[in-house]
Short mmCIF file of C-alpha atoms in Angstrom, two decimals:
data_model
loop_
_atom_site.label_atom_id
_atom_site.label_comp_id
_atom_site.label_asym_id
_atom_site.label_seq_id
_atom_site.Cartn_x
_atom_site.Cartn_y
_atom_site.Cartn_z
CA MET A 7 11.60 8.36 81.02
CA LEU A 8 9.58 9.20 77.92
CA TYR A 9 6.24 7.45 77.30
CA SER A 10 4.17 7.46 74.14
CA ALA A 11 0.67 8.94 74.23
CA GLU A 12 -0.80 5.44 74.03
CA VAL A 13 1.02 4.31 77.17
CA VAL A 14 0.08 7.48 79.07
CA GLU A 15 -3.59 6.78 78.33
CA MET A 16 -3.42 3.24 79.71
CA CYS A 17 -4.70 2.34 83.16
CA ARG A 18 -2.40 0.61 85.65
CA VAL A 19 -2.59 -3.18 85.98
CA ALA A 20 -0.55 -4.79 88.76
CA GLN A 21 2.17 -7.24 87.82
CA GLY A 22 1.52 -10.70 89.18
CA THR A 23 3.99 -13.56 89.25
CA ASN A 24 7.56 -12.28 89.29
CA HIS A 25 10.06 -14.41 91.14
CA GLY A 26 13.16 -12.81 89.65
CA PRO A 27 15.85 -14.69 87.77
CA ALA A 28 16.05 -18.46 88.00
CA PRO A 29 18.98 -19.54 90.18
CA ILE A 30 22.00 -20.87 88.31
CA PRO A 31 24.52 -23.39 89.63
CA GLN A 32 27.95 -21.87 90.08
CA GLU A 33 30.84 -22.79 92.33
CA GLY A 34 28.78 -25.13 94.49
CA ALA A 35 25.92 -22.67 95.08
CA TRP A 36 22.64 -21.66 93.49
CA THR A 37 22.83 -17.97 92.59
CA LYS A 38 20.12 -15.59 91.43
CA ALA A 39 22.37 -13.47 89.22
CA LYS A 40 21.07 -9.92 88.92
CA GLU A 41 24.36 -8.06 88.47
CA VAL A 42 27.56 -8.83 86.61
CA ARG A 43 29.37 -9.18 89.94
CA ASP A 44 27.11 -12.12 90.79
CA ILE A 45 28.76 -14.24 88.10
CA CYS A 46 31.52 -16.73 88.95
CA GLY A 47 32.94 -19.80 87.25
CA LEU A 48 35.71 -21.41 85.25
CA THR A 49 34.93 -22.81 81.83
CA HIS A 50 36.20 -23.43 78.31
CA GLY A 51 34.77 -22.60 74.91
CA VAL A 52 35.68 -22.77 71.23
CA GLY A 53 35.28 -20.10 68.59
CA TRP A 54 35.93 -19.90 64.85
CA CYS A 55 36.34 -17.14 62.29
CA ALA A 56 33.99 -16.44 59.38
CA PRO A 57 36.16 -18.16 56.73
CA GLN A 58 36.68 -21.02 59.24
CA GLN A 59 40.40 -21.17 58.59
CA GLY A 60 41.26 -21.12 62.28
CA ALA A 61 39.82 -21.76 65.73
CA CYS A 62 40.38 -20.61 69.30
CA LYS A 63 39.90 -22.45 72.57
CA LEU A 64 39.42 -19.94 75.36
CA THR A 65 39.50 -20.71 79.09
CA LEU A 66 38.28 -18.10 81.56
CA ASN A 67 38.23 -18.06 85.36
CA VAL A 68 35.67 -15.49 86.49
CA LYS A 69 35.42 -14.34 90.10
CA ASN A 70 32.71 -11.85 91.13
CA GLY A 71 32.18 -10.86 87.52
CA ILE A 72 35.88 -10.13 86.88
CA ILE A 73 38.04 -12.24 84.57
CA GLU A 74 40.96 -13.19 86.81
CA GLU A 75 42.54 -15.74 84.48
CA ALA A 76 42.53 -16.28 80.72
CA LEU A 77 44.11 -19.02 78.62
CA VAL A 78 44.01 -18.43 74.86
CA GLU A 79 44.89 -21.34 72.57
CA THR A 80 44.72 -21.04 68.77
CA ILE A 81 45.15 -23.31 65.77
CA GLY A 82 45.16 -23.02 62.00
CA CYS A 83 45.96 -19.33 61.49
CA THR A 84 49.34 -17.66 61.92
CA GLY A 85 47.89 -14.19 62.45
CA MET A 86 45.65 -15.50 65.20
CA THR A 87 48.66 -16.16 67.43
CA HIS A 88 49.37 -12.42 67.55
CA SER A 89 45.71 -11.68 68.19
CA ALA A 90 45.83 -14.18 71.07
CA ALA A 91 48.84 -12.36 72.51
CA MET A 92 46.81 -9.16 72.57
CA ALA A 93 43.74 -10.92 73.98
CA SER A 94 45.81 -12.28 76.87
CA GLU A 95 46.59 -8.68 77.81
CA ILE A 96 43.06 -7.37 77.19
CA LEU A 97 40.91 -9.95 79.01
CA PRO A 98 42.21 -10.14 82.62
CA GLY A 99 40.71 -7.45 84.83
CA LYS A 100 37.63 -6.88 82.67
CA THR A 101 34.13 -7.83 83.69
CA ILE A 102 32.68 -10.63 81.63
CA LEU A 103 30.26 -8.10 80.10
CA GLU A 104 33.07 -5.73 79.16
CA ALA A 105 34.99 -8.60 77.56
CA LEU A 106 31.95 -9.64 75.53
CA ASN A 107 31.79 -6.14 74.06
CA THR A 108 35.53 -5.72 73.52
CA ASP A 109 37.21 -6.21 70.15
CA LEU A 110 39.58 -9.10 70.81
CA VAL A 111 41.23 -8.51 67.41
CA CYS A 112 40.41 -11.95 65.98
CA ASP A 113 36.97 -13.17 64.93
CA ALA A 114 37.60 -16.65 66.34
CA ILE A 115 38.57 -15.25 69.76
CA ASN A 116 35.50 -12.99 69.76
CA VAL A 117 33.25 -15.98 69.01
CA ALA A 118 34.93 -18.02 71.77
CA MET A 119 34.28 -15.13 74.18
CA ARG A 120 30.61 -15.11 73.17
CA GLU A 121 30.28 -18.86 73.71
CA LEU A 122 31.93 -18.63 77.15
CA PHE A 123 29.69 -15.74 78.15
CA LEU A 124 26.62 -17.83 77.37
CA GLN A 125 27.94 -20.83 79.30
CA ILE A 126 28.86 -18.86 82.39
CA VAL A 127 25.76 -16.66 82.70
CA TYR A 128 23.48 -19.67 82.18
CA GLY A 129 25.30 -21.66 84.86
CA ARG A 130 26.91 -24.16 82.48
CA SER A 131 30.46 -23.57 83.70
CA GLN A 132 32.89 -26.43 84.29
CA SER A 133 33.07 -25.46 87.97
CA ALA A 134 29.30 -25.14 88.49
CA PHE A 135 29.29 -27.80 91.21
CA SER A 136 32.81 -27.27 92.59
CA GLU A 137 32.41 -25.69 96.02
CA GLY A 138 34.24 -22.38 96.07
CA GLY A 139 35.22 -22.79 92.43
CA LEU A 140 38.75 -23.31 91.17
CA PRO A 141 41.78 -21.20 92.13
CA VAL A 142 43.34 -18.75 89.72
CA GLY A 143 45.95 -20.82 87.91
CA ALA A 144 43.65 -23.78 87.33
CA GLY A 145 43.59 -22.97 83.62
CA LEU A 146 47.24 -23.93 83.31
CA GLU A 147 46.49 -27.45 84.52
CA ASP A 148 45.05 -28.26 81.08
CA LEU A 149 48.50 -27.70 79.62
CA GLY A 150 50.33 -30.13 81.89
CA LYS A 151 53.89 -29.81 83.16
CA GLY A 152 55.32 -28.74 79.81
CA LEU A 153 52.80 -25.88 79.55
CA ARG A 154 51.97 -26.74 75.95
CA SER A 155 48.57 -27.04 74.33
CA VAL A 156 47.36 -30.54 73.50
CA ILE A 157 47.62 -30.72 69.72
CA GLY A 158 46.60 -33.42 67.28
CA THR A 159 47.78 -33.09 63.70
CA MET A 160 47.06 -35.85 61.19
CA TYR A 161 47.35 -35.84 57.42
CA GLY A 162 46.24 -38.39 54.87
CA THR A 163 45.83 -38.87 51.13
CA ASN A 164 44.03 -41.54 49.16
CA ALA A 165 47.21 -42.20 47.23
CA LYS A 166 49.68 -42.48 50.12
CA GLY A 167 47.60 -43.08 53.26
CA PRO A 168 47.75 -41.50 56.73
CA ARG A 169 50.55 -39.61 58.47
CA TYR A 170 50.56 -38.96 62.22
CA LEU A 171 52.36 -35.64 62.80
CA GLU A 172 51.51 -34.67 66.36
CA MET A 173 49.68 -36.57 69.09
CA ALA A 174 48.77 -35.90 72.70
CA GLU A 175 52.13 -37.33 73.75
CA GLY A 176 54.06 -34.95 71.51
CA TYR A 177 55.73 -34.36 68.15
CA VAL A 178 55.78 -37.60 66.13
CA THR A 179 59.21 -38.43 64.68
CA GLU A 180 58.61 -41.96 63.39
CA ILE A 181 55.61 -44.10 62.45
CA ALA A 182 55.81 -47.86 63.00
CA LEU A 183 54.41 -50.09 60.24
CA ASP A 184 53.64 -53.83 60.21
CA LYS A 185 54.05 -56.26 57.30
CA ASN A 186 50.85 -54.90 55.75
CA ASP A 187 52.16 -51.31 55.97
CA GLU A 188 49.52 -50.49 58.57
CA ILE A 189 50.37 -48.16 61.47
CA ILE A 190 50.88 -49.99 64.76
CA GLY A 191 52.62 -47.29 66.82
CA TYR A 192 54.82 -44.24 66.75
CA LYS A 193 57.82 -42.56 68.34
CA PHE A 194 57.39 -39.06 69.76
CA VAL A 195 59.20 -36.20 71.46
CA ASN A 196 57.55 -34.29 74.31
CA LEU A 197 58.70 -30.81 73.30
CA GLY A 198 57.62 -29.19 76.56
CA LYS A 199 59.68 -31.65 78.59
CA MET A 200 62.66 -31.32 76.22
CA MET A 201 62.72 -27.52 76.36
CA ALA A 202 62.38 -27.55 80.15
CA SER A 203 65.47 -29.78 80.35
CA ILE A 204 67.47 -27.60 77.95
CA THR A 205 66.53 -24.51 79.97
CA LYS A 206 67.97 -26.23 83.05
CA GLY A 207 71.30 -26.76 81.27
CA VAL A 208 70.91 -30.33 79.98
CA ASP A 209 72.68 -31.00 76.67
CA ALA A 210 70.21 -30.70 73.79
CA ASN A 211 70.89 -34.22 72.46
CA GLN A 212 70.47 -35.70 75.94
CA ALA A 213 67.30 -33.67 76.49
CA LEU A 214 65.93 -34.96 73.19
CA GLN A 215 66.65 -38.54 74.18
CA ASP A 216 65.14 -38.11 77.66
CA ALA A 217 61.96 -36.58 76.24
CA SER A 218 61.44 -39.28 73.60
CA GLY A 219 59.13 -42.23 73.94
CA THR A 220 57.04 -44.70 71.96
CA TYR A 221 53.38 -45.64 71.82
CA GLY A 222 51.62 -48.79 70.69
CA ARG A 223 53.50 -51.78 69.28
CA PHE A 224 56.41 -49.68 68.08
CA ALA A 225 58.96 -52.37 69.00
CA GLU A 226 57.20 -54.86 66.69
CA ALA A 227 57.53 -52.67 63.61
CA VAL A 228 58.66 -54.27 60.36
CA LYS A 229 59.81 -50.81 59.36
CA THR A 230 59.52 -47.22 60.50
CA ILE A 231 59.15 -44.05 58.44
CA ASP A 232 59.50 -40.32 58.98
CA PRO A 233 55.92 -39.04 58.56
CA ARG A 234 57.14 -35.72 57.16
CA HIS A 235 59.66 -36.91 54.59
CA GLU A 236 58.75 -40.46 53.58
#
């Protein structure tokens, strides 16, 4: 260790109060984290790129400092989907510190990683008070049985009004309107459910019908329109 001449000339003064790091809540315990391996927790975070044309929601499950599970969800940028594919290979097996200092290809994913790092090391994880934390695989529970991200896509213009394109229930195929041309419901297709049925050998038309449903007062519609073509 090199010391400047000024420090060498100083006399020694004992350090007083020093209780170490403040304990953080994680996985049902209060931990004084001194090393990377002391960090545990599952949490989510959102990141965005500099031009703000796309965003990433990142879910990490960290056990003893190691990322054991990563869920990368992106929206708004086509190139980001390929970056997410690479990030899903890069992240698992790295310590949370390694991951913070790894180029995850996309700015939005890098920012999401930074936000998650801050949450986890400060004890703000989703599983802070869950005893023992959550098992590896818990990240998939956010996606539901169809293993698809929850997506909301709406479009509207002053001239023609709103269009519901995708809701939590699924891909919107029809919008229901009342006598005032106001939206009162919609018809949707759960694409995850439909594809699962097709994979099991169900006829595509039957799978489409089985995965379709309505929301709101769809049955009371004066008319329905295709939100993409009408």
